Short mmCIF file of C-alpha atoms and ligand atoms in Angstrom, two decimals:
data_model
loop_
_atom_site.label_atom_id
_atom_site.label_comp_id
_atom_site.label_asym_id
_atom_site.label_seq_id
_atom_site.Cartn_x
_atom_site.Cartn_y
_atom_site.Cartn_z
CA UNK A 20 38.58 -291.38 266.79
CA UNK A 21 39.03 -294.02 269.62
CA UNK A 22 36.51 -294.59 273.07
CA UNK A 23 36.72 -292.35 275.55
CA UNK A 24 37.97 -289.38 273.65
CA UNK A 25 36.58 -286.20 271.35
CA UNK A 26 39.90 -285.87 269.73
CA UNK A 27 42.40 -288.34 268.35
CA UNK A 28 45.01 -284.84 268.99
CA UNK A 29 44.79 -281.51 270.69
CA UNK A 30 47.87 -279.32 269.52
CA UNK A 31 48.32 -276.18 271.64
CA UNK A 32 50.11 -273.37 269.57
CA UNK A 33 49.02 -272.37 266.03
CA UNK A 34 52.49 -271.22 265.15
CA UNK A 35 54.93 -272.65 262.01
CA UNK A 36 55.09 -276.60 264.46
CA UNK A 37 51.65 -276.46 265.39
CA UNK A 38 49.90 -275.29 262.67
CA UNK A 39 51.87 -277.92 260.26
CA UNK A 40 51.26 -281.00 262.50
CA UNK A 41 47.02 -280.45 262.68
CA UNK A 42 46.75 -280.41 258.67
CA UNK A 43 49.09 -283.35 258.43
CA UNK A 44 47.21 -285.26 261.10
CA UNK A 45 44.24 -284.37 260.28
CA UNK A 46 45.39 -285.65 256.48
CA UNK A 47 45.79 -288.92 258.02
CA UNK A 48 42.76 -289.27 259.08
CA UNK A 49 43.08 -287.99 263.11
CA UNK A 50 40.31 -286.22 264.12
CA UNK A 51 42.28 -282.61 265.25
CA UNK A 52 41.57 -279.98 267.05
CA UNK A 53 43.87 -276.72 267.71
CA UNK A 54 43.91 -273.38 270.02
CA UNK A 55 45.95 -270.56 269.14
CA UNK A 56 46.38 -267.74 272.30
CA UNK A 57 46.77 -264.56 270.36
CA UNK A 58 46.93 -264.78 265.74
CA UNK A 59 47.34 -267.73 263.56
CA UNK A 60 50.84 -268.04 262.11
CA UNK A 61 52.51 -267.75 265.24
CA UNK A 62 55.73 -265.89 265.62
CA UNK A 63 57.01 -266.69 261.88
CA UNK A 64 54.13 -264.90 260.51
CA UNK A 65 53.13 -262.18 262.91
CA UNK A 66 56.48 -260.90 264.65
CA UNK A 67 58.82 -262.88 263.09
CA UNK A 68 60.63 -264.36 259.81
CA UNK A 69 58.15 -262.64 257.68
CA UNK A 70 57.63 -258.99 259.35
CA UNK A 71 61.21 -258.88 259.50
CA UNK A 72 62.07 -260.02 256.24
CA UNK A 73 59.65 -257.11 254.93
CA UNK A 74 61.30 -254.42 256.94
CA UNK A 75 64.86 -256.35 255.86
CA UNK A 76 63.79 -255.39 251.88
CA UNK A 77 62.28 -252.09 253.17
CA UNK A 78 65.52 -250.60 254.43
CA UNK A 79 67.90 -252.21 251.24
CA UNK A 80 66.34 -249.21 249.04
CA UNK A 81 68.45 -247.24 250.69
CA UNK A 82 70.99 -248.97 248.90
CA UNK A 83 69.64 -249.48 245.68
CA UNK A 84 69.11 -245.79 245.46
CA UNK A 85 72.55 -245.01 245.57
CA UNK A 86 73.68 -247.77 243.31
CA UNK A 87 70.73 -246.77 240.63
CA UNK A 88 72.33 -242.86 240.31
CA UNK A 89 75.82 -245.26 239.54
CA UNK A 90 73.60 -245.99 236.59
CA UNK A 91 72.64 -242.68 235.43
CA UNK A 92 69.39 -243.21 237.15
CA UNK A 93 68.83 -239.47 238.38
CA UNK A 94 66.73 -239.85 241.78
CA UNK A 95 65.58 -237.24 244.00
CA UNK A 96 65.96 -237.54 247.97
CA UNK A 97 64.07 -239.94 248.60
CA UNK A 98 61.98 -239.98 251.77
CA UNK A 99 60.70 -243.02 254.08
CA UNK A 100 57.21 -243.14 255.97
CA UNK A 101 57.46 -245.61 258.49
CA UNK A 102 53.80 -245.58 259.20
CA UNK A 103 53.41 -246.46 255.58
CA UNK A 104 55.79 -249.39 255.63
CA UNK A 105 53.71 -251.16 259.38
CA UNK A 106 50.79 -250.79 257.57
CA UNK A 107 51.43 -252.48 254.29
CA UNK A 108 53.26 -255.08 256.57
CA UNK A 109 50.00 -255.35 258.73
CA UNK A 110 48.08 -256.01 255.98
CA UNK A 111 50.36 -258.43 254.71
CA UNK A 112 50.17 -260.59 257.38
CA UNK A 113 47.14 -260.92 257.84
CA UNK A 114 46.11 -261.47 254.89
CA UNK A 115 48.65 -264.64 255.80
CA UNK A 116 46.94 -265.39 259.28
CA UNK A 117 44.07 -265.53 257.36
CA UNK A 118 45.78 -268.47 254.95
CA UNK A 119 46.52 -270.13 257.54
CA UNK A 120 43.13 -270.43 259.30
CA UNK A 121 41.60 -271.26 256.13
CA UNK A 122 44.14 -273.99 255.19
CA UNK A 123 43.40 -275.39 258.66
CA UNK A 124 39.74 -275.47 258.27
CA UNK A 125 39.78 -277.04 254.92
CA UNK A 126 41.90 -279.41 256.31
CA UNK A 127 39.25 -280.62 258.88
CA UNK A 128 40.60 -279.26 261.92
CA UNK A 129 38.70 -277.51 264.59
CA UNK A 130 39.92 -274.14 265.30
CA UNK A 131 39.73 -272.76 268.51
CA UNK A 132 41.08 -269.49 269.84
CA UNK A 133 42.03 -268.79 273.16
CA UNK A 134 44.99 -269.95 275.70
CA UNK A 135 44.97 -273.88 276.06
CA UNK A 136 46.45 -275.67 279.16
CA UNK A 137 47.59 -279.13 279.88
CA UNK A 138 45.27 -280.98 282.52
CA UNK A 139 46.67 -284.47 282.65
CA UNK A 140 48.34 -286.72 279.93
CA UNK A 141 44.80 -286.69 277.73
CA UNK A 142 43.44 -283.66 278.81
CA UNK A 143 43.22 -280.12 277.78
CA UNK A 144 41.37 -277.02 278.92
CA UNK A 145 40.80 -274.10 276.72
CA UNK A 146 40.52 -271.09 278.90
CA UNK A 147 38.18 -269.06 276.87
CA UNK A 148 35.51 -271.43 277.27
CA UNK A 149 36.35 -273.62 280.46
CA UNK A 150 35.92 -276.57 277.99
CA UNK A 151 37.97 -278.87 278.85
CA UNK A 152 38.75 -282.09 275.56
CA UNK A 153 39.89 -285.30 276.23
CA UNK A 154 42.82 -286.25 273.20
CA UNK A 155 44.68 -289.74 272.37
CA UNK A 156 47.80 -286.92 271.60
CA UNK A 157 48.28 -283.88 272.42
CA UNK A 158 50.93 -281.98 271.48
CA UNK A 159 52.80 -279.22 273.07
CA UNK A 160 53.74 -276.15 269.87
CA UNK A 161 53.92 -273.37 271.84
CA UNK A 162 56.98 -271.41 270.62
CA UNK A 163 59.32 -269.10 272.61
CA UNK A 164 59.04 -265.64 274.08
CA UNK A 165 61.84 -262.84 274.13
CA UNK A 166 63.05 -262.87 277.86
CA UNK A 167 64.21 -259.12 279.29
CA UNK A 168 66.71 -260.84 281.38
CA UNK A 169 68.88 -259.89 282.62
CA UNK A 170 66.61 -257.55 285.19
CA UNK A 171 68.19 -254.02 285.18
CA UNK A 172 66.69 -250.67 286.92
CA UNK A 173 64.87 -248.93 284.36
CA UNK A 174 64.57 -252.27 282.45
CA UNK A 175 60.87 -251.67 281.34
CA UNK A 176 61.68 -249.10 279.31
CA UNK A 177 63.51 -251.90 277.09
CA UNK A 178 61.02 -253.50 274.15
CA UNK A 179 61.61 -256.31 272.30
CA UNK A 180 61.05 -257.96 268.88
CA UNK A 181 57.21 -258.20 270.00
CA UNK A 182 57.00 -254.53 269.98
CA UNK A 183 59.36 -253.56 267.36
CA UNK A 184 57.35 -254.11 264.83
CA UNK A 185 54.36 -251.68 265.68
CA UNK A 186 56.48 -248.82 266.76
CA UNK A 187 54.35 -245.34 266.41
CA UNK A 188 57.60 -243.44 265.09
CA UNK A 189 61.08 -244.84 263.72
CA UNK A 190 63.18 -244.25 266.66
CA UNK A 191 65.81 -241.58 265.54
CA UNK A 192 68.57 -243.28 267.53
CA UNK A 193 68.16 -246.67 268.41
CA UNK A 194 70.24 -249.27 271.13
CA UNK A 195 70.09 -252.52 270.05
CA UNK A 196 70.77 -254.79 273.14
CA UNK A 197 72.55 -258.58 272.03
CA UNK A 198 74.58 -260.06 269.04
CA UNK A 199 72.74 -262.72 267.83
CA UNK A 200 70.71 -262.86 264.81
CA UNK A 201 67.70 -261.20 265.99
CA UNK A 202 69.81 -258.01 267.13
CA UNK A 203 71.50 -258.06 263.92
CA UNK A 204 69.18 -257.98 261.90
CA UNK A 205 67.31 -255.32 263.05
CA UNK A 206 70.42 -253.41 263.60
CA UNK A 207 70.37 -253.52 259.61
CA UNK A 208 67.02 -252.53 259.25
CA UNK A 209 67.34 -249.48 261.58
CA UNK A 210 70.85 -248.70 259.48
CA UNK A 211 69.31 -248.66 256.04
CA UNK A 212 66.23 -246.50 257.33
CA UNK A 213 68.32 -243.79 258.72
CA UNK A 214 68.02 -244.03 262.11
CA UNK A 215 71.72 -243.72 264.24
CA UNK A 216 71.81 -247.36 265.95
CA UNK A 217 73.79 -248.35 268.51
CA UNK A 218 74.77 -251.98 269.59
CA UNK A 219 75.99 -253.13 272.55
CA UNK A 220 76.80 -256.92 273.54
CA UNK A 221 78.64 -258.56 275.91
CA UNK A 222 81.33 -260.28 273.44
CA UNK A 223 83.75 -259.14 271.14
CA UNK A 224 82.09 -260.22 268.07
CA UNK A 225 78.89 -260.43 266.58
CA UNK A 226 76.73 -263.62 265.96
CA UNK A 227 78.41 -266.30 268.52
CA UNK A 228 78.30 -269.69 267.32
CA UNK A 229 79.10 -268.09 263.12
CA UNK A 230 82.29 -268.75 261.15
CA UNK A 231 84.88 -266.07 262.93
CA UNK A 232 85.30 -264.67 258.74
CA UNK A 233 81.52 -263.91 258.85
CA UNK A 234 81.62 -262.79 262.09
CA UNK A 235 84.86 -260.10 261.40
CA UNK A 236 83.23 -259.49 257.95
CA UNK A 237 80.02 -258.16 259.18
CA UNK A 238 81.19 -256.32 262.37
CA UNK A 239 83.49 -254.27 260.01
CA UNK A 240 80.55 -254.08 257.15
CA UNK A 241 78.11 -252.94 260.16
CA UNK A 242 81.25 -250.04 261.17
CA UNK A 243 81.42 -248.92 257.48
CA UNK A 244 77.79 -248.02 257.43
CA UNK A 245 78.09 -246.23 261.05
CA UNK A 246 76.54 -248.75 263.56
CA UNK A 247 78.14 -248.29 266.61
CA UNK A 248 79.78 -251.20 268.22
CA UNK A 249 80.46 -251.52 271.97
CA UNK A 250 81.95 -254.98 272.28
CA UNK A 251 82.34 -256.40 275.70
CA UNK A 252 80.17 -253.99 277.35
CA UNK A 253 76.33 -254.72 279.30
CA UNK A 254 73.79 -252.44 279.47
CA UNK A 255 73.73 -251.15 283.67
CA UNK A 256 70.92 -249.44 283.61
CA UNK A 257 67.98 -247.26 281.72
CA UNK A 258 66.30 -244.24 283.07
CA UNK A 259 63.87 -241.67 281.27
CA UNK A 260 65.43 -238.31 280.26
CA UNK A 261 63.74 -234.90 280.89
CA UNK A 262 62.87 -234.63 277.36
CA UNK A 263 61.16 -238.14 276.83
CA UNK A 264 64.85 -239.94 275.45
CA UNK A 265 65.99 -243.05 276.80
CA UNK A 266 69.34 -242.73 278.42
CA UNK A 267 71.39 -245.50 279.18
CA UNK A 268 74.46 -246.52 280.72
CA UNK A 269 76.86 -249.06 280.07
CA UNK A 270 79.33 -251.96 282.24
CA UNK A 271 82.09 -249.68 280.74
CA UNK A 272 81.06 -246.49 282.83
CA UNK A 273 80.23 -245.46 278.94
CA UNK A 274 76.56 -243.58 278.56
CA UNK A 275 74.06 -242.63 275.57
CA UNK A 276 70.84 -241.18 274.54
CA UNK A 277 68.12 -243.34 272.71
CA UNK A 278 64.71 -243.08 271.57
CA UNK A 279 63.95 -246.76 271.82
CA UNK A 280 66.17 -249.48 272.92
CA UNK A 281 65.80 -253.31 271.81
CA UNK A 282 66.82 -255.99 273.75
CA UNK A 283 67.29 -258.63 271.89
CA UNK A 284 69.23 -261.14 273.84
CA UNK A 285 67.62 -264.30 273.77
CA UNK A 286 64.25 -266.17 273.69
CA UNK A 287 62.66 -268.86 276.57
CA UNK A 288 60.33 -271.68 275.86
CA UNK A 289 55.94 -270.43 276.66
CA UNK A 290 56.01 -273.71 279.39
CA UNK A 291 55.41 -271.36 282.10
CA UNK A 292 51.98 -272.33 284.28
CA UNK A 293 50.87 -274.34 281.18
CA UNK A 294 50.29 -277.43 283.10
CA UNK A 295 53.23 -278.92 282.12
CA UNK A 296 54.48 -280.48 285.04
CA UNK A 297 51.29 -281.92 287.17
CA UNK A 298 51.15 -283.87 283.84
CA UNK A 299 54.35 -285.49 284.73
CA UNK A 300 56.78 -283.71 280.86
CA UNK A 301 60.04 -283.02 282.23
CA UNK A 302 61.53 -279.37 281.50
CA UNK A 303 65.25 -278.65 281.32
CA UNK A 304 67.35 -275.76 283.11
CA UNK A 305 65.65 -273.46 280.15
CA UNK A 306 62.10 -274.45 280.49
CA UNK A 307 62.35 -276.25 277.52
CA UNK A 308 60.18 -279.64 276.83
CA UNK A 309 62.75 -282.29 276.93
CA UNK A 310 61.89 -284.77 274.06
CA UNK A 311 63.16 -287.59 272.04
CA UNK A 312 64.10 -288.12 268.25
CA UNK A 313 60.46 -288.45 267.81
CA UNK A 314 59.62 -285.32 269.56
CA UNK A 315 58.15 -287.52 272.39
CA UNK A 316 57.91 -285.92 276.07
CA UNK A 317 57.99 -288.90 279.23
CA UNK A 318 54.49 -288.70 279.24
CA UNK A 319 53.92 -291.43 276.29
CA UNK A 320 50.54 -289.02 275.08
CA UNK A 321 52.30 -285.80 274.90
CA UNK A 322 54.93 -284.64 272.62
CA UNK A 323 56.08 -280.85 271.59
CA UNK A 324 57.42 -279.74 268.86
CA UNK A 325 59.34 -276.59 267.32
CA UNK A 326 61.09 -273.37 269.28
CA UNK A 327 59.65 -274.88 272.73
CA UNK A 328 61.90 -277.59 272.52
CA UNK A 329 64.89 -275.85 271.98
CA UNK A 330 66.37 -277.92 269.35
CA UNK A 331 67.02 -275.87 266.44
CA UNK A 332 64.66 -272.13 266.86
CA UNK A 333 64.41 -271.83 263.16
CA UNK A 334 61.02 -272.01 261.51
CA UNK A 335 61.67 -274.93 259.06
CA UNK A 336 62.54 -276.69 261.60
CA UNK A 337 59.46 -276.17 263.32
CA UNK A 338 57.50 -277.26 260.39
CA UNK A 339 59.65 -280.71 259.77
CA UNK A 340 59.27 -281.88 263.66
CA UNK A 341 55.56 -280.85 263.27
CA UNK A 342 55.13 -282.97 259.91
CA UNK A 343 57.48 -285.89 261.51
CA UNK A 344 55.08 -285.94 264.57
CA UNK A 345 51.96 -286.47 262.29
CA UNK A 346 53.36 -288.88 260.20
CA UNK A 347 54.86 -291.05 262.79
CA UNK A 348 51.71 -291.23 265.62
CA UNK A 349 49.05 -290.81 262.48
CA UNK A 350 50.49 -291.48 259.53
CA UNK A 351 52.04 -295.48 259.88
CA UNK A 352 55.38 -294.00 258.90
CA UNK A 353 57.83 -293.37 261.63
CA UNK A 354 60.10 -290.40 260.88
CA UNK A 355 62.77 -288.59 262.17
CA UNK A 356 63.83 -284.50 262.15
CA UNK A 357 67.68 -284.54 261.00
CA UNK A 358 69.44 -281.57 262.68
CA UNK A 359 72.83 -282.34 261.68
CA UNK A 360 73.10 -279.67 258.52
CA UNK A 361 70.95 -277.04 258.66
CA UNK A 362 71.11 -274.31 255.52
CA UNK A 363 70.53 -270.89 257.34
CA UNK A 364 70.69 -267.08 256.86
CA UNK A 365 71.15 -264.02 258.92
CA UNK A 366 68.83 -261.36 256.77
CA UNK A 367 71.66 -258.52 257.99
CA UNK A 368 72.79 -256.36 254.97
CA UNK A 369 75.45 -257.44 253.74
CA UNK A 370 73.51 -260.94 254.24
CA UNK A 371 75.23 -264.33 255.36
CA UNK A 372 74.19 -267.71 254.36
CA UNK A 373 75.78 -270.99 256.12
CA UNK A 374 75.11 -274.38 255.94
CA UNK A 375 77.50 -277.11 258.02
CA UNK A 376 80.35 -276.51 260.34
CA UNK A 377 82.41 -273.72 260.65
CA UNK A 378 86.24 -273.63 260.47
CA UNK A 379 86.57 -273.45 264.06
CA UNK A 380 84.22 -276.43 264.25
CA UNK A 381 86.04 -278.67 261.53
CA UNK A 382 89.32 -278.07 262.77
CA UNK A 383 87.67 -279.27 265.89
CA UNK A 384 86.37 -282.91 264.35
CA UNK A 385 88.66 -283.79 261.43
CA UNK A 386 92.32 -283.83 261.28
CA UNK A 387 93.26 -281.55 258.32
CA UNK A 388 90.68 -278.74 257.05
CA UNK A 389 91.62 -277.12 253.44
CA UNK A 390 90.13 -274.00 253.28
CA UNK A 391 89.27 -272.15 250.23
CA UNK A 392 88.36 -267.96 250.21
CA UNK A 393 87.27 -265.31 248.18
CA UNK A 394 86.32 -262.05 248.80
CA UNK A 395 85.27 -258.77 246.16
CA UNK A 396 82.81 -255.87 246.00
CA UNK A 397 79.58 -256.84 244.24
CA UNK A 398 79.07 -256.04 240.74
CA UNK A 399 75.94 -254.06 241.21
CA UNK A 400 78.16 -251.52 243.04
CA UNK A 401 80.54 -251.52 240.57
CA UNK A 402 79.22 -248.26 238.72
CA UNK A 403 77.83 -246.81 241.98
CA UNK A 404 81.60 -247.12 243.88
CA UNK A 405 79.40 -248.52 247.10
CA UNK A 406 80.77 -250.57 250.00
CA UNK A 407 78.74 -254.27 248.99
CA UNK A 408 81.35 -256.80 250.14
CA UNK A 409 81.02 -260.20 249.37
CA UNK A 410 83.18 -263.13 251.05
CA UNK A 411 82.85 -266.76 249.90
CA UNK A 412 84.69 -270.06 251.85
CA UNK A 413 84.50 -273.72 251.58
CA UNK A 414 85.53 -275.86 254.66
CA UNK A 415 86.76 -278.80 252.86
CA UNK A 416 88.14 -281.89 255.24
CA UNK A 417 91.23 -282.18 253.53
CA UNK A 418 91.18 -286.34 253.09
CA UNK A 419 87.74 -286.99 252.17
CA UNK A 420 87.49 -284.23 250.17
CA UNK A 421 83.88 -283.55 251.61
CA UNK A 422 82.61 -279.62 251.71
CA UNK A 423 81.83 -279.80 255.59
CA UNK A 424 81.15 -276.24 255.52
CA UNK A 425 80.25 -273.28 253.08
CA UNK A 426 79.80 -269.53 254.31
CA UNK A 427 78.50 -266.33 252.06
CA UNK A 428 78.35 -262.88 253.22
CA UNK A 429 76.87 -260.71 250.35
CA UNK A 430 73.73 -259.73 248.75
CA UNK A 431 71.29 -263.07 247.63
CA UNK A 432 73.86 -265.46 250.27
CA UNK A 433 70.32 -266.31 251.26
CA UNK A 434 69.06 -267.44 248.71
CA UNK A 435 72.47 -268.72 247.53
CA UNK A 436 72.89 -271.11 250.57
CA UNK A 437 69.65 -273.13 249.89
CA UNK A 438 70.82 -274.34 246.93
CA UNK A 439 74.22 -275.18 247.92
CA UNK A 440 72.65 -276.58 250.96
CA UNK A 441 71.29 -279.24 248.56
CA UNK A 442 75.21 -280.28 247.52
CA UNK A 443 76.47 -280.25 251.00
CA UNK A 444 73.03 -281.85 252.10
CA UNK A 445 73.99 -284.94 249.93
CA UNK A 446 77.94 -284.75 250.65
CA UNK A 447 79.23 -283.05 248.09
CA UNK A 448 83.56 -283.12 247.59
CA UNK A 449 85.55 -280.11 246.54
CA UNK A 450 85.92 -282.10 243.39
CA UNK A 451 82.18 -282.13 242.77
CA UNK A 452 81.59 -278.42 243.12
CA UNK A 453 84.66 -277.90 240.94
CA UNK A 454 83.11 -280.11 237.87
CA UNK A 455 80.14 -277.62 238.09
CA UNK A 456 79.97 -275.42 235.38
CA UNK A 457 79.93 -271.55 236.68
CA UNK A 458 77.18 -270.03 235.82
CA UNK A 459 78.47 -266.05 234.47
CA UNK A 460 78.64 -263.43 235.24
CA UNK A 461 77.14 -264.05 238.70
CA UNK A 462 78.48 -263.86 242.24
CA UNK A 463 77.58 -267.32 242.90
CA UNK A 464 80.15 -268.53 240.15
CA UNK A 465 82.51 -268.29 242.92
CA UNK A 466 81.92 -271.28 244.85
CA UNK A 467 82.50 -273.50 242.10
CA UNK A 468 85.83 -271.34 240.70
CA UNK A 469 88.07 -271.13 243.80
CA UNK A 470 91.19 -273.57 243.35
CA UNK A 471 93.72 -272.24 245.16
CA UNK A 472 93.83 -273.81 248.91
CA UNK A 473 93.89 -270.35 251.53
CA UNK A 474 95.16 -272.22 254.10
P1 FAD B 505 55.51 -270.46 267.32
O1 FAD B 505 55.75 -269.68 265.85
O2 FAD B 505 56.21 -269.33 267.95
O3 FAD B 505 54.12 -270.14 267.33
C1 FAD B 505 53.69 -271.13 268.96
C2 FAD B 505 52.65 -270.72 269.07
O4 FAD B 505 51.78 -270.69 270.22
C3 FAD B 505 52.02 -268.63 269.03
O5 FAD B 505 51.07 -268.56 268.21
C4 FAD B 505 51.55 -268.47 270.32
O6 FAD B 505 50.68 -267.38 270.40
C5 FAD B 505 50.51 -269.70 270.84
N1 FAD B 505 50.78 -270.10 271.93
C6 FAD B 505 51.67 -269.94 273.51
N2 FAD B 505 51.27 -270.66 274.31
C7 FAD B 505 49.99 -271.11 273.86
C8 FAD B 505 48.66 -271.84 274.68
N3 FAD B 505 49.04 -272.03 276.19
N4 FAD B 505 47.94 -272.05 274.23
C9 FAD B 505 47.18 -271.72 272.75
N5 FAD B 505 48.26 -270.82 271.65
C10 FAD B 505 49.23 -270.53 272.64
N6 FAD B 505 63.19 -268.50 261.54
C11 FAD B 505 63.58 -268.63 260.13
O7 FAD B 505 63.87 -270.05 259.83
N7 FAD B 505 63.91 -267.59 259.35
C12 FAD B 505 64.28 -266.35 260.03
O8 FAD B 505 64.00 -265.72 259.40
C13 FAD B 505 63.60 -266.31 261.39
N8 FAD B 505 63.38 -264.75 261.28
C14 FAD B 505 63.11 -264.47 263.38
C15 FAD B 505 62.71 -263.40 263.26
C16 FAD B 505 62.43 -263.21 265.11
C17 FAD B 505 62.10 -261.74 265.46
C18 FAD B 505 62.00 -264.33 265.52
C19 FAD B 505 61.74 -263.92 267.52
C20 FAD B 505 61.93 -265.01 265.44
C21 FAD B 505 62.29 -265.81 263.86
N9 FAD B 505 62.77 -266.68 263.18
C22 FAD B 505 63.21 -267.34 262.38
C23 FAD B 505 62.36 -268.27 264.42
C24 FAD B 505 61.41 -268.73 263.93
O9 FAD B 505 60.06 -267.76 264.08
C25 FAD B 505 60.61 -269.20 265.10
O10 FAD B 505 61.15 -270.77 265.46
C26 FAD B 505 59.41 -270.41 264.79
O11 FAD B 505 57.92 -269.53 264.86
C27 FAD B 505 58.99 -271.31 265.94
O12 FAD B 505 57.97 -272.20 265.68
P2 FAD B 505 56.92 -272.72 266.98
O13 FAD B 505 55.66 -273.52 265.89
O14 FAD B 505 57.54 -273.17 267.27
O15 FAD B 505 56.49 -271.27 267.57
#
């Protein structure tokens, strides 16, 4: 700690990015405090990745029961208890929250509860006690929140991903507004749990920005599962029925009745009323904090990492940015995070794993692109005859032979893409894939056995 300051670092926000930065900075010998206004672990642990994945896993048992019967098992009519799932999920995230807090304390970080706001380039106020701390550096890691926009009549009847994890009852009929990854994942969860699912989205396909073949095939798989897809529509109004249900009207004149309406149309950085403007921190048009490659704002003593900077809103990115910040400022090793190649999964059912360029983007970036692709039914579903599609695609720069993109739809796609992501990050060529011996019989072996160029 130096001279006029109480602390070397004050971290605002106890989520993925803030917690990592605080622990690493403390490990480098800095005196660090962190404040969290809700629950330690942040969005990912409390109301994002972790509870979402638990619910995805729960939803897939319906397929597993169907497959089991195909293998000779006699399975009685399975029943599902939503409240039991919510309670089990709550126990697990409470455990994780405790782990986060303990790890911070073990690292020597001063852990505070309550909202913190910036009061100057070196000053942070903890609102729960009114205390003001003078810190040599301030790290803003406050994340983002779901936005309920656009505002429509009856919009307050909708809920967001913040509320969905703790609903008292499983909705029998649910409308999901928005076709991004969060909307797609919850549609898959509730379809698997047996709810009637309707999706309303402005575009003509799910998952804008993803490879077109993934988008087409996921849409087709969802339609076959019975998800009602209303493409090219926006929600115009919601109203409460006499019997307590929610009546929805859409822009194409159609309507529907639902028990719950999940609005998953986007997220906004948590920068409102944080005191950033008074300290001179510049915000972008969407409220995100503008930073350079080292996560520095225009104010030298204030940095920002994670969703609040709207670079790539994913937990591993927030963690890397937090870690790189701490190494740069307190560890004497300046590091930037590469946002170019990001392997990622969408936990829809069927699942998606993707890394690198979509075919469309590859065609824009390079002269000639070679596409290799394969589609089949997963082996697991062959005996049950269940619909369980698998699709794989390699996008290759035809001149250099470098694999620019790799896309998988199907069971365990997320697990596959983590490993395939190593090869793509290393700049592997198609020839490298070809000389890799297949692991047989697996689905992933198809990634190294595609020999015929599709286009
Ligand atoms: P957060 O984790 O949001 O943490 C910010 C913290 O700051 C919060 O705890 C908040 O309460 C606190 N805070 C805000 N303002 C203040 C203040 N003034 N004072 C004190 N505390 C404050 N990413 C993946 O990689 N994989 C996934 O599968 C995935 N699934 C997701 C599913 C859902 C439904 C959602 C919503 C997100 C998902 N994400 C996923 C994204 C991931 O959760 C975020 O990218 C990640 O949590 C960002 O970390 P962060 O540190 O920037 O912010």
